[in-house]
Amino acid sequence: MELLESTWQRRLAAERTEWSLEKDRLEIAVRRLEEENRRLKSSQDEELRLLEGAKANQQQVLDAERDKVREEERRKHHALMEDRDAAHQAATRRYHQEFDRKLGEAKDTYEEQVRRLRKQLHDQATVASLADKVQSSTRHVEEWNVRLQADKTLEETRRAKELEARHAELKDMEKKLHQRQRDLDDHEQRLKTLQDDINRQRQELDHTAQRDQERVRREMLRLEALSAAHQGEEDKTRSKYEEVERELNLQRTDLERQRQHAATQLDKVRDELDEREKRLRQWAETLKAQQQAAEDSVLKAERRIREAESHVAEEKRKLVQDLRLAARGKEDVESAQLRFAGERAQIDEERQRVHAMKKRVAAVALEVQQKSQELVGMYLDMKTEARRVYNLKNQIKEGEQDYSDRLATLRGLHIDLEKRKSDLFRLDEHRQQQRW
């Protein structure tokens, strides 16, 4: 009986020690889980805060870089336009100077030719007066011949000499007349050559003007073709811009939807974390209540064991005192053994409940560990989603930069084309004014 009692006490002490160790281990595990939950939550909040700060800083850097690039492109475009305007104005001035010089040379040549023509016309008038004089001299000679014939008998010798002198003078005058005629023919030939030169120069000027007009017409056609091509390119660019804008809008919508989805998922995760934290607290409270109930049960069992021990001691004392009443004492011992067996059955039931509680706590700890792993996986998924959102933003920024560059190039080409059209129009007006 004493051996059974000591064995039972040792088993109760071992069970009590094991239960105390298990309770301490479970409390440590619960505290670790709570600390891990708080650490994960604080780490997630810190990551979200850092992500939001990095997002805001990146957006500010992108905005500043975009403004800087736009300002640099505008400055380069303005400098290029100024250089093109200066080069075009210098070329226009050189062309006007060359045109004025050629026009002045043509005017000087024309005035010289007019002076020559006037001089030649004056020489023709002189030759005509000489011809009149020759004719009058011829008539005078004829008159003298008549007179010589009439007065032949009177002054034949003197008149013959005079006649010879007149004939010599007439020959001289005829020679002068022939010389004048040759000079006049030479002047007429030079005048004809000069007229041919003037006509040729006029034809060359007309041909040059026609070539210039044809070149201007071809240039206008080329400019119209360029304008049409530019209009087509501008339409294509506008359609591409609209397509890119639609794509950007779709990407923005998709990005906004993904952001909302991520925010919704984050809210869900936060709610789920809060709910799980609440459940963990409830489980911890339940576990504490179960531990308290188990401790109460253990205390009750210990109290029952002490009562049983005191009862056994009392029974032992009674058995020692009543050895002579063996039969009756034997029945009492058997009843005490039966009660002791009942107490032992109750202790076994308590042990089974404690073992079941250990299993439930282990299951709860395993579930908490699985949920923690799920939270870590969801956190990694959120980081991957944030990285994908950042890559999408970079792609959108590159598309906007490419479109801005192409739009600036097209605008520069359009401005250059408009300036070339206006310059050609002013040049055509200047030529028409010079021609008139």
XYZ file of C-alpha atoms in Angstrom:
436
model
C 0.000 0.000 0.000
C 2.803 2.407 0.878
C 4.659 1.411 -2.315
C 1.548 2.065 -4.368
C 1.068 5.397 -2.648
C 4.687 6.484 -3.233
C 4.515 5.358 -6.854
C 1.337 7.304 -7.352
C 2.853 10.405 -5.717
C 5.949 10.138 -7.931
C 3.764 9.821 -10.987
C 1.705 12.809 -9.878
C 4.877 14.853 -9.284
C 6.232 13.836 -12.705
C 2.928 14.698 -14.358
C 2.859 18.014 -12.490
C 6.435 18.804 -13.583
C 5.731 17.792 -17.179
C 2.575 19.869 -17.211
C 4.448 22.876 -15.787
C 7.188 22.515 -18.408
C 4.619 22.130 -21.183
C 2.756 25.175 -19.896
C 5.967 27.225 -19.849
C 6.867 26.029 -23.343
C 3.412 26.918 -24.643
C 3.577 30.349 -23.029
C 7.005 30.939 -24.589
C 5.669 29.780 -27.984
C 2.663 32.097 -27.664
C 4.898 35.034 -26.729
C 7.185 34.242 -29.664
C 4.214 34.116 -32.004
C 2.916 37.421 -30.667
C 6.372 39.006 -31.040
C 6.716 37.572 -34.567
C 3.271 38.914 -35.437
C 4.154 42.362 -34.102
C 7.496 42.262 -35.895
C 5.879 41.254 -39.186
C 3.237 43.940 -38.815
C 5.806 46.637 -37.977
C 8.057 45.425 -40.816
C 5.124 45.519 -43.219
C 4.144 49.008 -42.077
C 7.753 50.156 -42.426
C 8.015 48.621 -45.906
C 4.773 50.295 -46.936
C 5.952 53.621 -45.569
C 9.316 53.285 -47.329
C 7.553 52.236 -50.527
C 5.260 55.256 -50.394
C 8.214 57.560 -49.647
C 10.293 56.055 -52.463
C 7.317 56.353 -54.782
C 6.849 60.036 -53.906
C 10.589 60.745 -54.233
C 10.755 58.902 -57.553
C 7.763 60.849 -58.834
C 9.392 64.133 -57.795
C 12.667 63.132 -59.463
C 10.810 62.072 -62.613
C 8.864 65.349 -62.716
C 12.034 67.398 -62.229
C 13.895 65.380 -64.873
C 10.978 65.709 -67.309
C 10.841 69.482 -66.780
C 14.607 69.742 -67.199
C 14.575 67.717 -70.436
C 11.667 69.760 -71.814
C 13.445 73.034 -70.977
C 16.667 71.789 -72.596
C 14.807 70.653 -75.730
C 12.982 73.982 -75.921
C 16.242 75.895 -75.573
C 17.980 73.773 -78.230
C 15.015 74.120 -80.561
C 14.945 77.907 -80.026
C 18.706 78.169 -80.715
C 18.365 75.984 -83.824
C 15.492 78.131 -85.090
C 17.528 81.303 -84.515
C 20.521 79.812 -86.371
C 18.296 78.751 -89.261
C 16.663 82.188 -89.396
C 20.062 83.921 -89.400
C 21.407 81.611 -92.133
C 18.263 82.078 -94.205
C 18.349 85.876 -93.826
C 22.041 85.943 -94.800
C 21.334 83.764 -97.862
C 18.384 86.016 -98.776
C 20.566 89.145 -98.466
C 23.275 87.562 -100.623
C 20.704 86.573 -103.213
C 19.203 90.102 -103.233
C 22.655 91.673 -103.533
C 23.567 89.357 -106.417
C 20.237 90.061 -108.086
C 20.653 93.842 -107.651
C 24.208 93.658 -109.013
C 23.144 91.709 -112.108
C 20.181 94.035 -112.577
C 22.490 97.090 -112.333
C 24.890 95.548 -114.834
C 22.004 94.836 -117.206
C 20.740 98.421 -116.792
C 24.227 99.844 -117.454
C 24.617 97.644 -120.540
C 21.190 98.679 -121.789
C 21.903 102.391 -121.241
C 25.260 102.042 -123.038
C 23.529 100.320 -125.927
C 20.900 103.096 -126.018
C 23.637 105.736 -126.096
C 25.345 103.876 -128.916
C 22.078 103.662 -130.840
C 21.450 107.356 -130.349
C 24.975 108.141 -131.537
C 24.525 105.886 -134.535
C 21.221 107.581 -135.332
C 22.986 110.941 -135.085
C 25.674 109.644 -137.481
C 22.936 108.503 -139.861
C 21.471 112.043 -139.815
C 24.937 113.433 -140.604
C 25.326 111.005 -143.511
C 21.882 112.008 -144.782
C 22.896 115.703 -144.687
C 26.095 114.838 -146.567
C 24.046 112.940 -149.144
C 21.863 115.992 -149.548
C 24.951 118.093 -149.974
C 26.305 115.652 -152.598
C 23.016 115.747 -154.425
C 23.022 119.531 -154.333
C 26.632 119.484 -155.503
C 25.654 117.145 -158.325
C 22.926 119.469 -159.348
C 25.373 122.325 -159.117
C 27.825 120.391 -161.316
C 25.110 119.739 -163.815
C 24.291 123.397 -163.813
C 27.944 124.140 -164.332
C 28.013 121.669 -167.195
C 25.087 123.440 -168.731
C 26.844 126.708 -168.208
C 30.038 125.266 -169.634
C 28.179 124.022 -172.637
C 26.552 127.420 -173.035
C 29.755 129.348 -172.491
C 32.080 126.813 -174.046
C 33.372 129.156 -176.585
C 34.070 131.927 -174.141
C 35.869 130.343 -171.261
C 36.575 126.811 -172.367
C 39.996 126.585 -170.835
C 39.014 128.218 -167.537
C 35.839 126.248 -167.324
C 37.641 123.047 -168.235
C 39.970 123.635 -165.310
C 37.102 124.488 -163.079
C 35.288 121.437 -164.379
C 38.253 119.256 -163.614
C 38.445 120.820 -160.204
C 34.766 120.229 -159.770
C 35.182 116.650 -161.032
C 38.043 116.120 -158.603
C 36.001 117.650 -155.845
C 33.072 115.510 -156.908
C 35.218 112.375 -156.891
C 36.521 113.332 -153.513
C 33.004 113.925 -152.301
C 31.909 110.612 -153.853
C 34.782 108.901 -152.079
C 33.731 110.579 -148.845
C 30.158 109.590 -149.569
C 31.193 105.977 -150.180
C 33.273 106.117 -147.004
C 30.302 107.533 -145.130
C 28.126 104.843 -146.682
C 30.560 102.162 -145.593
C 30.682 103.726 -142.147
C 26.922 103.832 -142.125
C 26.809 100.175 -143.187
C 29.286 99.369 -140.449
C 27.166 101.315 -137.979
C 24.075 99.515 -139.214
C 25.890 96.189 -138.892
C 27.059 97.069 -135.377
C 23.571 98.322 -134.584
C 22.130 95.065 -135.887
C 24.693 93.104 -133.871
C 23.880 95.209 -130.829
C 20.181 94.649 -131.435
C 20.850 90.933 -131.779
C 22.852 91.046 -128.550
C 20.038 92.923 -126.854
C 17.504 90.408 -128.184
C 19.749 87.529 -127.152
C 20.240 89.016 -123.691
C 16.519 89.628 -123.467
C 15.877 86.040 -124.514
C 18.459 84.879 -121.992
C 16.801 87.006 -119.325
C 13.396 85.641 -120.337
C 14.807 82.116 -120.374
C 16.438 82.713 -116.996
C 13.164 84.115 -115.673
C 11.323 81.095 -117.084
C 13.892 78.784 -115.496
C 13.501 80.657 -112.229
C 9.732 80.463 -112.538
C 9.979 76.772 -113.387
C 12.358 76.240 -110.480
C 10.028 78.196 -108.205
C 7.084 76.176 -109.533
C 8.979 72.920 -108.960
C 9.978 74.182 -105.540
C 6.359 75.063 -104.803
C 5.270 71.628 -106.030
C 7.994 70.041 -103.918
C 6.916 72.151 -100.974
C 3.296 71.178 -101.586
C 4.377 67.536 -101.784
C 6.412 68.024 -98.622
C 3.433 69.754 -97.049
C 1.176 66.886 -98.089
C 3.747 64.379 -96.838
C 4.134 66.427 -93.687
C 0.362 66.556 -93.313
C 0.224 62.799 -93.825
C 3.078 62.327 -91.394
C 1.357 64.689 -88.996
C -1.872 62.702 -89.383
C 0.071 59.495 -88.814
C 1.805 61.075 -85.866
C -1.527 62.339 -84.549
C -3.031 58.873 -84.957
C 0.041 57.336 -83.326
C -0.177 59.948 -80.589
C -3.858 59.156 -80.092
C -3.035 55.444 -80.106
C -0.181 55.988 -77.649
C -2.468 58.191 -75.557
C -5.160 55.512 -75.605
C -2.562 52.917 -74.681
C -1.268 55.185 -71.929
C -4.827 55.711 -70.712
C -5.369 51.951 -70.765
C -2.085 51.443 -68.941
C -3.016 54.164 -66.474
C -6.429 52.558 -66.011
C -4.818 49.134 -65.652
C -2.242 50.583 -63.290
C -4.935 52.353 -61.288
C -6.978 49.150 -61.233
C -3.927 47.183 -60.152
C -3.141 49.822 -57.547
C -6.720 49.683 -56.281
C -6.552 45.895 -56.357
C -3.250 46.008 -54.473
C -4.735 48.504 -52.008
C -7.801 46.277 -51.654
C -5.596 43.229 -51.191
C -3.490 45.182 -48.724
C -6.613 46.228 -46.841
C -7.796 42.640 -46.921
C -4.417 41.459 -45.680
C -4.471 44.102 -42.965
C -8.016 43.134 -42.016
C -7.047 39.488 -42.109
C -3.967 40.227 -40.015
C -6.093 42.174 -37.565
C -8.644 39.370 -37.536
C -5.927 36.769 -37.064
C -4.291 38.877 -34.396
C -7.681 39.167 -32.726
C -8.156 35.422 -33.083
C -4.648 34.838 -31.736
C -5.444 37.045 -28.772
C -8.704 35.161 -28.323
C -6.835 31.867 -28.665
C -4.228 33.113 -26.215
C -6.969 34.145 -23.813
C -8.720 30.812 -24.363
C -5.396 29.041 -23.886
C -4.793 31.017 -20.719
C -8.322 30.195 -19.578
C -7.706 26.542 -20.421
C -4.370 26.703 -18.624
C -6.112 28.306 -15.639
C -8.810 25.640 -15.822
C -6.106 22.974 -16.090
C -4.295 24.505 -13.129
C -7.580 24.591 -11.237
C -8.145 20.966 -12.209
C -4.627 20.111 -11.088
C -5.213 21.972 -7.817
C -8.495 20.160 -7.394
C -6.760 16.881 -8.185
C -3.986 17.726 -5.721
C -6.586 18.658 -3.143
C -8.400 15.413 -3.835
C -5.076 13.577 -3.656
C -4.296 15.242 -0.347
C -7.776 14.407 0.859
C -7.239 10.871 -0.377
C -3.834 10.770 1.294
C -5.299 12.060 4.556
C -8.148 9.651 4.175
C -5.698 6.816 3.444
C -3.628 7.833 6.479
C -6.778 7.910 8.582
C -7.774 4.545 7.182
C -4.259 3.213 7.807
C -4.425 4.436 11.375
C -7.812 2.848 11.747
C -6.488 -0.352 10.164
C -3.517 -0.406 12.558
C -5.812 0.233 15.478
C -8.376 -2.303 14.345
C -6.129 -5.188 13.267
C -8.260 -7.428 15.222
C -11.231 -6.388 13.174
C -9.595 -7.756 9.995
C -12.729 -8.762 8.218
C -14.401 -5.481 8.670
C -11.123 -3.621 8.085
C -10.580 -5.639 4.932
C -13.904 -4.466 3.582
C -13.014 -0.874 4.476
C -9.630 -1.263 2.741
C -11.341 -2.649 -0.329
C -13.754 0.278 -0.351
C -10.793 2.673 0.104
C -9.019 0.945 -2.786
C -12.140 1.348 -4.867
C -12.261 5.060 -4.019
C -8.550 5.321 -4.756
C -9.159 3.606 -8.101
C -11.916 6.147 -8.821
C -9.556 9.005 -7.976
C -6.930 7.437 -10.224
C -9.488 7.208 -13.043
C -10.296 10.897 -12.561
C -6.573 11.741 -12.658
C -6.221 9.699 -15.873
C -9.131 11.622 -17.362
C -7.458 14.900 -16.363
C -4.235 13.671 -17.982
C -6.116 12.835 -21.188
C -7.738 16.279 -21.203
C -4.306 17.892 -20.712
C -2.902 15.762 -23.556
C -5.809 16.784 -25.820
C -5.232 20.407 -24.832
C -1.536 20.006 -25.768
C -2.582 18.676 -29.159
C -4.944 21.613 -29.693
C -2.210 24.088 -28.676
C 0.243 22.357 -31.059
C -2.356 22.544 -33.849
C -2.911 26.236 -33.091
C 0.853 26.847 -33.148
C 1.139 24.993 -36.490
C -1.746 27.016 -37.924
C -0.159 30.242 -36.671
C 3.126 29.213 -38.313
C 1.313 28.448 -41.598
C -0.501 31.791 -41.456
C 2.825 33.510 -40.802
C 4.279 31.790 -43.872
C 1.215 32.863 -45.872
C 1.704 36.442 -44.651
C 5.359 36.318 -45.703
C 4.312 34.982 -49.134
C 1.690 37.708 -49.488
C 4.289 40.296 -48.484
C 6.676 38.960 -51.160
C 3.817 39.033 -53.707
C 3.107 42.640 -52.742
C 6.789 43.533 -53.215
C 6.740 41.809 -56.640
C 3.555 43.710 -57.550
C 5.139 46.993 -56.432
C 8.215 46.225 -58.540
C 5.998 45.482 -61.558
C 4.127 48.765 -60.980
C 7.459 50.590 -60.844
C 8.539 48.944 -64.149
C 5.218 49.916 -65.736
C 5.736 53.513 -64.600
C 9.225 53.484 -66.141
C 7.794 52.137 -69.424
C 5.093 54.831 -69.392
C 7.721 57.496 -68.744
C 9.891 56.203 -71.634
C 6.840 56.199 -73.971
C 5.969 59.768 -72.970
C 9.599 60.889 -73.482
C 9.745 59.212 -76.931
C 6.462 60.809 -77.932
C 7.644 64.244 -76.669
C 10.847 63.936 -78.726
C 8.969 62.920 -81.875
C 6.385 65.667 -81.357
C 9.133 68.294 -80.888
C 10.882 67.072 -84.081
C 7.649 67.238 -86.078
C 6.883 70.702 -84.746
C 10.383 71.858 -85.717
C 9.929 70.447 -89.239
C 6.538 72.124 -89.517
C 7.938 75.503 -88.408
C 10.868 75.143 -90.841
C 8.480 74.291 -93.681
C 6.259 77.287 -92.913
C 9.294 79.584 -92.870
C 10.538 78.212 -96.179
C 7.084 78.765 -97.698
C 6.967 82.359 -96.457
C 10.528 83.000 -97.692
C 9.721 81.625 -101.147
C 6.543 83.677 -101.257
C 8.448 86.872 -100.357
C 11.157 85.999 -102.914
C 8.526 85.485 -105.616
C 6.910 88.829 -104.757
C 10.305 90.543 -104.857
C 11.052 89.056 -108.289
C 7.690 90.130 -109.627
C 8.269 93.666 -108.315
C 11.731 93.759 -109.912
C 10.298 92.473 -113.186
C 7.572 95.131 -113.218
